[in-house]
Short mmCIF file of C-alpha atoms in Angstrom, two decimals:
data_model
loop_
_atom_site.label_atom_id
_atom_site.label_comp_id
_atom_site.label_asym_id
_atom_site.label_seq_id
_atom_site.Cartn_x
_atom_site.Cartn_y
_atom_site.Cartn_z
CA MET F 1 -6.07 25.36 -3.02
CA ALA F 2 -9.29 23.64 -1.80
CA PRO F 3 -9.19 20.14 -0.70
CA ILE F 4 -10.55 17.36 -2.80
CA ARG F 5 -14.17 16.48 -1.83
CA THR F 6 -15.83 13.33 -3.16
CA GLN F 7 -19.35 11.89 -2.81
CA TRP F 8 -17.78 8.37 -1.88
CA THR F 9 -15.96 7.79 1.31
CA ARG F 10 -14.67 4.36 0.40
CA LEU F 11 -13.87 3.45 -3.02
CA ILE F 12 -13.34 -0.18 -4.38
CA ARG F 13 -12.60 -1.24 -7.91
CA PHE F 14 -14.19 -4.82 -8.78
CA VAL F 15 -15.68 -7.11 -11.37
CA ALA F 16 -19.33 -7.27 -10.73
CA ALA F 17 -21.21 -10.63 -10.68
CA GLU F 18 -24.06 -9.06 -12.48
CA THR F 19 -22.24 -7.79 -15.50
CA SER F 20 -18.86 -9.53 -15.59
CA GLN F 21 -17.46 -6.04 -16.08
CA ILE F 22 -15.23 -3.74 -14.00
CA HIS F 23 -16.89 -1.02 -11.90
CA ILE F 24 -15.98 1.32 -9.08
CA GLY F 25 -18.38 1.69 -6.03
CA GLN F 26 -18.72 2.19 -2.48
CA PRO F 27 -19.22 -0.73 0.00
CA VAL F 28 -22.73 -0.71 1.26
CA ASP F 29 -21.65 -1.63 4.79
CA PRO F 30 -19.47 1.22 6.00
CA GLN F 31 -18.11 -0.94 8.80
CA LEU F 32 -17.15 -3.98 6.70
CA ASP F 33 -13.37 -5.03 6.28
CA ILE F 34 -13.73 -5.46 2.53
CA GLY F 35 -10.49 -7.27 2.17
CA LEU F 36 -11.20 -9.90 4.91
CA ALA F 37 -14.79 -10.49 3.82
CA VAL F 38 -13.74 -11.13 0.06
CA ALA F 39 -10.76 -13.32 1.37
CA ASN F 40 -13.04 -15.32 3.46
CA LYS F 41 -15.54 -15.45 0.54
CA LYS F 42 -18.29 -13.64 2.18
CA PRO F 43 -20.99 -11.67 0.01
CA VAL F 44 -19.92 -8.14 -0.45
CA PHE F 45 -22.09 -5.29 -2.13
CA ALA F 46 -21.36 -1.84 -3.32
CA HIS F 47 -23.24 1.14 -4.68
CA GLU F 48 -21.93 1.94 -8.12
CA ILE F 49 -20.19 5.09 -8.66
CA LEU F 50 -20.42 6.51 -12.08
CA GLY F 51 -17.47 8.63 -13.41
CA SER F 52 -13.81 8.80 -12.71
CA PRO F 53 -12.31 8.42 -9.25
CA PHE F 54 -10.42 11.68 -10.08
CA ASP F 55 -13.62 13.70 -10.76
CA PRO F 56 -15.07 15.05 -7.44
CA ALA F 57 -18.39 15.15 -9.38
CA ALA F 58 -18.47 11.32 -9.89
CA GLN F 59 -21.81 10.10 -8.78
CA LEU F 60 -22.51 7.70 -5.99
CA THR F 61 -25.62 5.98 -7.16
CA LYS F 62 -28.12 3.58 -5.38
CA ASN F 63 -27.47 0.89 -7.96
CA MET F 64 -26.28 -2.02 -5.87
CA LEU F 65 -23.78 -4.59 -7.36
CA SER F 66 -22.24 -7.70 -5.88
CA VAL F 67 -18.60 -8.03 -5.81
CA LYS F 68 -17.25 -11.11 -7.83
CA THR F 69 -13.60 -10.21 -7.85
CA LEU F 70 -11.97 -7.24 -5.78
CA LEU F 71 -9.22 -5.47 -7.69
CA SER F 72 -6.76 -2.82 -6.77
CA PRO F 73 -8.66 0.49 -6.17
CA LEU F 74 -6.74 2.01 -9.04
CA SER F 75 -5.51 0.28 -12.04
CA ARG F 76 -2.06 -0.11 -13.31
CA GLU F 77 -2.80 2.42 -16.13
CA GLN F 78 -4.24 4.84 -13.71
CA ILE F 79 -1.20 4.52 -11.35
CA GLY F 80 1.43 4.66 -14.11
CA LEU F 81 4.60 4.63 -11.66
CA ALA F 82 4.67 4.17 -8.15
CA ARG F 83 6.93 6.12 -6.11
CA CYS F 84 8.12 4.66 -2.78
CA LEU F 85 10.17 5.92 0.38
CA GLY F 86 12.90 3.79 1.89
CA LEU F 87 13.96 4.01 5.51
CA ASN F 88 11.01 6.41 6.49
CA TYR F 89 10.56 5.21 9.90
CA ALA F 90 13.23 5.56 12.67
CA ASP F 91 12.61 2.24 14.22
CA HIS F 92 13.04 0.35 11.08
CA ALA F 93 16.25 2.11 10.37
CA ALA F 94 17.50 1.21 13.69
CA GLU F 95 16.52 -2.51 13.50
CA ALA F 96 18.30 -2.52 10.15
CA ASN F 97 21.36 -0.75 11.89
CA LEU F 98 21.25 2.00 9.14
CA LYS F 99 21.46 5.87 9.59
CA LYS F 100 18.27 7.90 9.35
CA PRO F 101 18.14 9.66 5.88
CA ASN F 102 18.52 13.43 5.86
CA ALA F 103 15.98 13.66 2.91
CA PRO F 104 13.43 11.21 1.71
CA THR F 105 14.99 8.16 -0.01
CA LEU F 106 13.01 7.74 -3.20
CA PHE F 107 12.75 4.72 -5.48
CA TYR F 108 10.27 3.56 -7.94
CA LYS F 109 8.14 0.58 -8.86
CA PRO F 110 6.71 0.06 -12.38
CA SER F 111 3.09 -0.60 -12.95
CA THR F 112 3.74 -4.21 -13.83
CA ALA F 113 4.71 -4.90 -10.11
CA ILE F 114 1.18 -3.71 -9.08
CA ILE F 115 -1.50 -6.50 -7.98
CA GLY F 116 -4.65 -6.27 -6.27
CA PRO F 117 -6.17 -7.98 -3.13
CA ASN F 118 -6.02 -11.78 -3.23
CA ALA F 119 -3.81 -12.01 -6.10
CA PRO F 120 -0.77 -14.00 -5.60
CA ILE F 121 2.45 -12.45 -4.59
CA ASN F 122 4.90 -13.83 -7.23
CA ILE F 123 8.31 -14.84 -6.28
CA PRO F 124 10.22 -15.03 -9.74
CA ARG F 125 12.78 -17.69 -10.48
CA ALA F 126 15.36 -14.89 -10.39
CA ALA F 127 14.48 -14.45 -6.62
CA GLN F 128 14.76 -18.22 -5.76
CA PRO F 129 15.78 -20.07 -3.67
CA VAL F 130 14.00 -18.14 -1.14
CA ALA F 131 16.37 -19.05 1.63
CA LYS F 132 19.03 -17.09 -0.15
CA HIS F 133 16.89 -14.23 -1.70
CA ILE F 134 14.93 -13.51 1.38
CA PRO F 135 11.54 -12.26 -0.02
CA ASP F 136 10.29 -9.90 2.74
CA TYR F 137 7.11 -8.03 3.61
CA GLU F 138 6.53 -4.40 4.31
CA VAL F 139 3.12 -2.91 5.32
CA GLU F 140 2.94 0.86 4.04
CA LEU F 141 0.36 3.50 4.09
CA THR F 142 -0.03 4.67 0.52
CA ILE F 143 -1.13 8.00 -0.68
CA ALA F 144 -3.17 8.41 -3.93
CA ILE F 145 -2.81 11.76 -5.65
CA GLY F 146 -6.09 13.21 -6.90
CA LYS F 147 -4.95 16.38 -8.98
CA ALA F 148 -1.71 17.36 -10.62
CA ALA F 149 0.67 18.44 -8.04
CA LYS F 150 3.99 20.49 -8.69
CA ASP F 151 6.04 22.53 -6.30
CA VAL F 152 3.39 22.11 -3.55
CA SER F 153 3.92 23.42 -0.20
CA GLU F 154 3.74 21.36 3.07
CA GLU F 155 0.75 23.69 4.03
CA GLU F 156 -1.29 22.71 0.92
CA ALA F 157 -0.04 19.26 0.38
CA LEU F 158 -3.07 17.37 1.81
CA ASP F 159 -5.28 19.27 -0.50
CA TYR F 160 -3.79 17.27 -3.40
CA VAL F 161 -4.63 13.86 -1.68
CA LEU F 162 -7.43 11.97 -3.22
CA GLY F 163 -7.25 9.28 -0.51
CA TYR F 164 -5.25 6.56 1.17
CA THR F 165 -5.02 2.87 0.89
CA ALA F 166 -2.41 0.04 1.80
CA ALA F 167 0.47 -1.75 0.12
CA ASN F 168 2.83 -4.46 0.84
CA ASP F 169 6.17 -3.28 -0.42
CA VAL F 170 7.39 -6.85 -1.03
CA SER F 171 11.36 -6.75 -1.12
CA PHE F 172 14.02 -9.28 -2.19
CA ARG F 173 16.75 -8.76 0.20
CA PHE F 174 19.57 -10.46 -1.75
CA HIS F 175 19.24 -8.19 -4.76
CA GLN F 176 18.50 -5.15 -2.68
CA MET F 177 21.59 -5.53 -0.71
CA ASN F 178 23.95 -6.23 -3.70
CA VAL F 179 23.44 -2.83 -5.37
CA SER F 180 22.94 0.93 -4.51
CA GLN F 181 19.67 1.31 -6.23
CA TRP F 182 16.44 -0.64 -4.90
CA ASP F 183 14.21 -0.28 -8.20
CA PHE F 184 15.20 -3.90 -9.38
CA SER F 185 14.88 -5.66 -6.17
CA LYS F 186 11.41 -4.18 -5.55
CA GLY F 187 10.15 -4.06 -8.96
CA PHE F 188 9.55 -7.64 -10.15
CA ASP F 189 6.24 -8.46 -11.88
CA ASN F 190 3.30 -9.01 -9.69
CA THR F 191 4.88 -8.43 -6.40
CA THR F 192 3.27 -5.35 -4.90
CA PRO F 193 -0.26 -5.68 -3.66
CA ILE F 194 -2.34 -2.48 -3.30
CA GLY F 195 -5.76 -2.21 -1.68
CA PRO F 196 -8.26 -3.35 -0.51
CA CYS F 197 -10.08 -0.03 -0.80
CA LEU F 198 -9.36 3.79 -1.04
CA VAL F 199 -10.46 5.77 1.79
CA ALA F 200 -11.05 9.44 0.93
CA ALA F 201 -8.75 12.02 2.31
CA SER F 202 -11.74 13.77 3.82
CA ALA F 203 -12.38 10.81 5.99
CA ILE F 204 -8.82 10.78 7.27
CA PRO F 205 -8.00 14.33 8.38
CA ASP F 206 -4.82 13.20 10.29
CA PRO F 207 -2.86 10.48 8.20
CA GLN F 208 -0.26 10.69 11.09
CA ALA F 209 -2.70 8.80 13.30
CA LEU F 210 -3.17 5.29 11.61
CA PRO F 211 -2.31 2.12 13.23
CA LEU F 212 -0.87 -0.64 10.62
CA LYS F 213 0.27 -4.33 10.81
CA THR F 214 1.56 -7.10 8.86
CA ILE F 215 0.41 -10.63 9.76
CA VAL F 216 1.93 -13.70 8.09
CA ASN F 217 0.12 -17.06 8.48
CA GLY F 218 -1.80 -15.61 11.56
CA GLN F 219 1.50 -14.34 13.31
CA VAL F 220 1.85 -10.55 13.85
CA PHE F 221 5.20 -9.44 12.60
CA GLN F 222 4.71 -5.62 12.37
CA ASP F 223 2.59 -3.47 14.73
CA GLY F 224 3.19 0.23 14.49
CA THR F 225 1.55 3.64 13.75
CA THR F 226 2.13 6.30 11.07
CA ALA F 227 2.82 8.87 14.07
CA GLN F 228 5.66 11.24 13.57
CA SER F 229 7.76 12.12 16.74
CA SER F 230 5.93 15.54 17.03
CA TYR F 231 2.73 13.60 17.05
CA TYR F 232 3.68 11.13 19.81
CA THR F 233 1.49 10.28 22.84
CA ASP F 234 2.28 7.82 25.58
CA PHE F 235 0.51 5.07 23.29
CA TYR F 236 2.71 5.87 20.22
CA MET F 237 6.03 5.88 22.11
CA SER F 238 6.31 2.13 22.02
CA HIS F 239 5.41 2.20 18.55
CA SER F 240 6.73 3.96 15.35
CA ASP F 241 8.30 7.09 14.34
CA GLN F 242 7.68 8.18 10.76
CA ILE F 243 10.56 10.42 9.61
CA PHE F 244 9.00 12.33 6.92
CA ASN F 245 5.35 12.89 7.25
CA VAL F 246 2.74 13.00 4.51
CA LYS F 247 2.64 16.60 4.09
CA GLN F 248 6.55 16.82 3.77
CA THR F 249 6.59 13.64 1.56
CA ILE F 250 4.32 15.33 -1.06
CA ALA F 251 6.06 18.64 -0.86
CA PHE F 252 9.43 17.12 -1.45
CA LEU F 253 8.52 14.77 -4.29
CA SER F 254 6.56 17.50 -6.00
CA GLN F 255 9.70 19.90 -6.24
CA GLY F 256 10.18 20.59 -9.95
CA THR F 257 8.25 17.36 -10.68
CA THR F 258 4.59 16.90 -11.60
CA LEU F 259 2.86 14.21 -9.72
CA PRO F 260 -0.05 13.30 -11.99
CA PRO F 261 -3.56 12.24 -10.81
CA GLY F 262 -3.36 8.49 -10.01
CA SER F 263 0.17 8.73 -8.70
CA VAL F 264 0.76 6.56 -5.54
CA ILE F 265 3.32 7.11 -3.02
CA LEU F 266 4.18 4.31 -0.52
CA THR F 267 5.32 5.98 2.49
CA GLY F 268 7.73 3.46 4.12
CA THR F 269 7.43 0.84 6.74
CA PRO F 270 7.94 0.38 10.63
CA LYS F 271 10.08 -1.90 12.30
CA GLY F 272 9.48 -5.72 12.27
CA VAL F 273 10.61 -6.81 8.75
CA GLY F 274 11.87 -10.39 8.39
CA PHE F 275 15.57 -9.98 7.08
CA VAL F 276 16.62 -8.66 10.25
CA ARG F 277 15.27 -11.13 12.52
CA LYS F 278 17.42 -14.13 13.93
CA PRO F 279 17.04 -16.34 12.20
CA PRO F 280 15.45 -14.43 9.23
CA VAL F 281 11.86 -14.81 8.24
CA TYR F 282 11.05 -14.88 4.63
CA LEU F 283 7.99 -15.31 2.55
CA ARG F 284 7.84 -18.73 0.78
CA ASN F 285 5.38 -20.67 -1.22
CA GLY F 286 1.96 -21.17 0.45
CA ASP F 287 2.33 -18.26 2.95
CA VAL F 288 -0.78 -15.92 3.40
CA VAL F 289 0.27 -12.19 4.12
CA GLN F 290 -2.31 -9.77 5.61
CA ILE F 291 -1.39 -6.11 5.54
CA TRP F 292 -3.84 -4.04 7.85
CA ILE F 293 -4.26 -0.39 8.18
CA GLY F 294 -7.03 1.31 10.24
CA SER F 295 -9.62 4.16 9.60
CA GLY F 296 -11.47 2.04 7.18
CA ILE F 297 -8.67 1.01 4.76
CA GLY F 298 -8.75 -2.61 6.22
CA THR F 299 -6.93 -5.85 5.30
CA LEU F 300 -5.12 -6.57 2.17
CA VAL F 301 -4.75 -10.38 1.88
CA ASN F 302 -2.49 -12.13 -0.56
CA PRO F 303 -1.07 -15.61 -1.04
CA VAL F 304 2.50 -16.12 -1.91
CA VAL F 305 3.70 -18.48 -4.66
CA GLU F 306 6.98 -19.25 -6.22
CA GLU F 307 7.15 -19.16 -9.85
CA SER F 308 6.72 -22.51 -11.47
CA LYS F 309 4.66 -23.80 -8.47
CA SER F 310 1.73 -21.30 -8.96
CA PRO F 311 -1.73 -22.68 -9.31
CA PHE F 312 -3.22 -18.92 -9.44
CA SER F 313 -3.79 -16.62 -12.18
CA THR F 314 -2.99 -12.95 -11.46
CA LYS F 315 -5.84 -10.27 -11.23
CA LEU F 316 -4.87 -6.60 -11.39
#
């Protein structure tokens, strides 16, 4: 199986100022942190891509558009269902005083949970007051599947990857700890930001070498890497230990199961989450969360609002 090769390197989905329509495109500036630029209201321009993000023949044009509103790189309809891994970093399992899993721990998020950059993370009434429910942040490398994958071997797993992006697996710990299944506590409407851009798999040949961070109101709370123990260097030793790497994750989840194009897989979070801290750190109305991953993915910025206090409207 040949790997997916696209004409684009970084893909964004956005509403263009010129047309007020949704387009996909590649940022003109290859070094620009798209998420930060848009959050700071700086002008961002993109060359339009004609065609589907899943079509390797989609044409990168010279037609330049200005970004009015940055959206998640894939739409809710394209994603369909988000697959997520829990406890996939050894340091996170340790801080939570939980045993490392013997196999990937899978849970799902409905498409209604997905939001894009700058859209408000909604804390619903069912998860208030926040001091009791402890809304929490989780930076996660996210895989986007580009072609139907079923019974895929580890050796061929990366050939099915369209690209990589970032996600914030916002979790509501009171609900999560009260039940054995996590879908409900991690699947509320408008709670899972994804973005800011999708970096082509060809531009990230080793997904186990990416730095990732969470910053809340300017303070760094998570600072790790996607490195697996077999990939460790002296630098990585003080950081994270991804238990099941990208190849293993795709191979495991595709057993007897088709992962259609557009499927996204959130691959777990490193140590530093809020609920294990003393005192606990939790998200509340007015907070601003930044999720950053290297290699061109950039910064996913979202404000936090408590339902009934929100002045925002959600943009997907």
